[in-house]
Amino acid sequence: MVAHKRKKGGIVTPQNTRIKEGKALRTGVTTGSCATGAAKAAATALLSGQTPPTIRMKTPGGEEVFPSL
């Protein structure tokens, strides 16, 4: 069981945490995921001349997300 603790960037809860090597790791969309999505959208816009309304990407935990731009 993981205690609810305030950490930089949000609250750690059992719903957004997994345990690896005895440490609680947050899951889901993070700052790095947002930066990756922005870079992917920018590259798509530069190469195609059109800005996509959404992009498809996977988080490091393997979750597939479709953020809107």
C-alpha atoms as a printed R data frame, in Angstrom:
   type eleno elety resid chain resno      x      y       z
1  ATOM     1    CA   MET     A     1  0.000  0.000   0.000
2  ATOM     2    CA   VAL     A     2  1.204  3.498  -0.844
3  ATOM     3    CA   ALA     A     3  0.599  6.397   1.510
4  ATOM     4    CA   HIS     A     4 -0.782  9.574   0.006
5  ATOM     5    CA   LYS     A     5  2.100 12.024  -0.075
6  ATOM     6    CA   ARG     A     6  2.420 15.395  -1.719
7  ATOM     7    CA   LYS     A     7  5.235 15.325  -4.225
8  ATOM     8    CA   LYS     A     8  6.396 17.734  -6.869
9  ATOM     9    CA   GLY     A     9  3.876 17.673  -9.690
10 ATOM    10    CA   GLY     A    10  0.929 16.165  -7.846
11 ATOM    11    CA   ILE     A    11 -0.368 13.787  -5.242
12 ATOM    12    CA   VAL     A    12  0.739 10.162  -5.251
13 ATOM    13    CA   THR     A    13 -2.282  7.842  -5.014
14 ATOM    14    CA   PRO     A    14 -2.710  4.095  -5.496
15 ATOM    15    CA   GLN     A    15 -4.579  4.832  -8.758
16 ATOM    16    CA   ASN     A    16 -1.664  6.635 -10.416
17 ATOM    17    CA   THR     A    17  1.217  4.712  -8.846
18 ATOM    18    CA   ARG     A    18  2.995  1.426  -9.379
19 ATOM    19    CA   ILE     A    19  5.676 -0.094  -7.198
20 ATOM    20    CA   LYS     A    20  9.037 -0.961  -8.736
21 ATOM    21    CA   GLU     A    21 11.967 -2.143  -6.634
22 ATOM    22    CA   GLY     A    22 10.183 -0.946  -3.497
23 ATOM    23    CA   LYS     A    23  9.666  2.607  -4.779
24 ATOM    24    CA   ALA     A    24  6.410  4.303  -5.784
25 ATOM    25    CA   LEU     A    25  6.512  5.475  -9.407
26 ATOM    26    CA   ARG     A    26  3.800  7.721 -10.825
27 ATOM    27    CA   THR     A    27  2.076  6.697 -14.041
28 ATOM    28    CA   GLY     A    28  0.104  8.502 -16.737
29 ATOM    29    CA   VAL     A    29  0.720 11.743 -18.582
30 ATOM    30    CA   THR     A    30  3.698 13.678 -17.211
31 ATOM    31    CA   THR     A    31  5.606 16.806 -18.189
32 ATOM    32    CA   GLY     A    32  7.819 14.654 -20.417
33 ATOM    33    CA   SER     A    33  4.757 13.195 -22.125
34 ATOM    34    CA   CYS     A    34  3.431 16.704 -22.761
35 ATOM    35    CA   ALA     A    35  6.762 17.803 -24.250
36 ATOM    36    CA   THR     A    36  6.855 14.710 -26.468
37 ATOM    37    CA   GLY     A    37  3.317 15.390 -27.667
38 ATOM    38    CA   ALA     A    38  4.120 19.022 -28.461
39 ATOM    39    CA   ALA     A    39  7.238 18.002 -30.406
40 ATOM    40    CA   LYS     A    40  5.297 15.371 -32.361
41 ATOM    41    CA   ALA     A    41  2.542 17.868 -33.209
42 ATOM    42    CA   ALA     A    42  5.108 20.486 -34.284
43 ATOM    43    CA   ALA     A    43  6.935 17.991 -36.514
44 ATOM    44    CA   THR     A    44  3.643 16.877 -38.070
45 ATOM    45    CA   ALA     A    45  2.668 20.509 -38.729
46 ATOM    46    CA   LEU     A    46  6.046 21.299 -40.310
47 ATOM    47    CA   LEU     A    47  6.056 18.220 -42.543
48 ATOM    48    CA   SER     A    48  2.405 18.259 -43.624
49 ATOM    49    CA   GLY     A    49  1.523 21.942 -43.345
50 ATOM    50    CA   GLN     A    50 -1.490 21.064 -41.172
51 ATOM    51    CA   THR     A    51 -1.881 21.064 -37.417
52 ATOM    52    CA   PRO     A    52 -3.483 17.822 -36.221
53 ATOM    53    CA   PRO     A    53 -6.443 18.194 -33.807
54 ATOM    54    CA   THR     A    54 -5.087 15.299 -31.699
55 ATOM    55    CA   ILE     A    55 -2.005 13.112 -31.661
56 ATOM    56    CA   ARG     A    56 -1.464  9.486 -30.716
57 ATOM    57    CA   MET     A    57  1.301  8.569 -28.293
58 ATOM    58    CA   LYS     A    58  2.229  6.061 -25.596
59 ATOM    59    CA   THR     A    59  3.379  6.889 -22.091
60 ATOM    60    CA   PRO     A    60  6.486  5.140 -20.719
61 ATOM    61    CA   GLY     A    61  4.108  2.807 -18.846
62 ATOM    62    CA   GLY     A    62  2.584  1.674 -22.159
63 ATOM    63    CA   GLU     A    63 -0.702  3.584 -21.820
64 ATOM    64    CA   GLU     A    64 -1.938  4.926 -25.168
65 ATOM    65    CA   VAL     A    65 -3.225  8.506 -24.984
66 ATOM    66    CA   PHE     A    66 -4.743 10.898 -27.519
67 ATOM    67    CA   PRO     A    67 -4.228 14.456 -26.217
68 ATOM    68    CA   SER     A    68 -6.044 17.317 -27.945
69 ATOM    69    CA   LEU     A    69 -4.008 20.233 -29.200
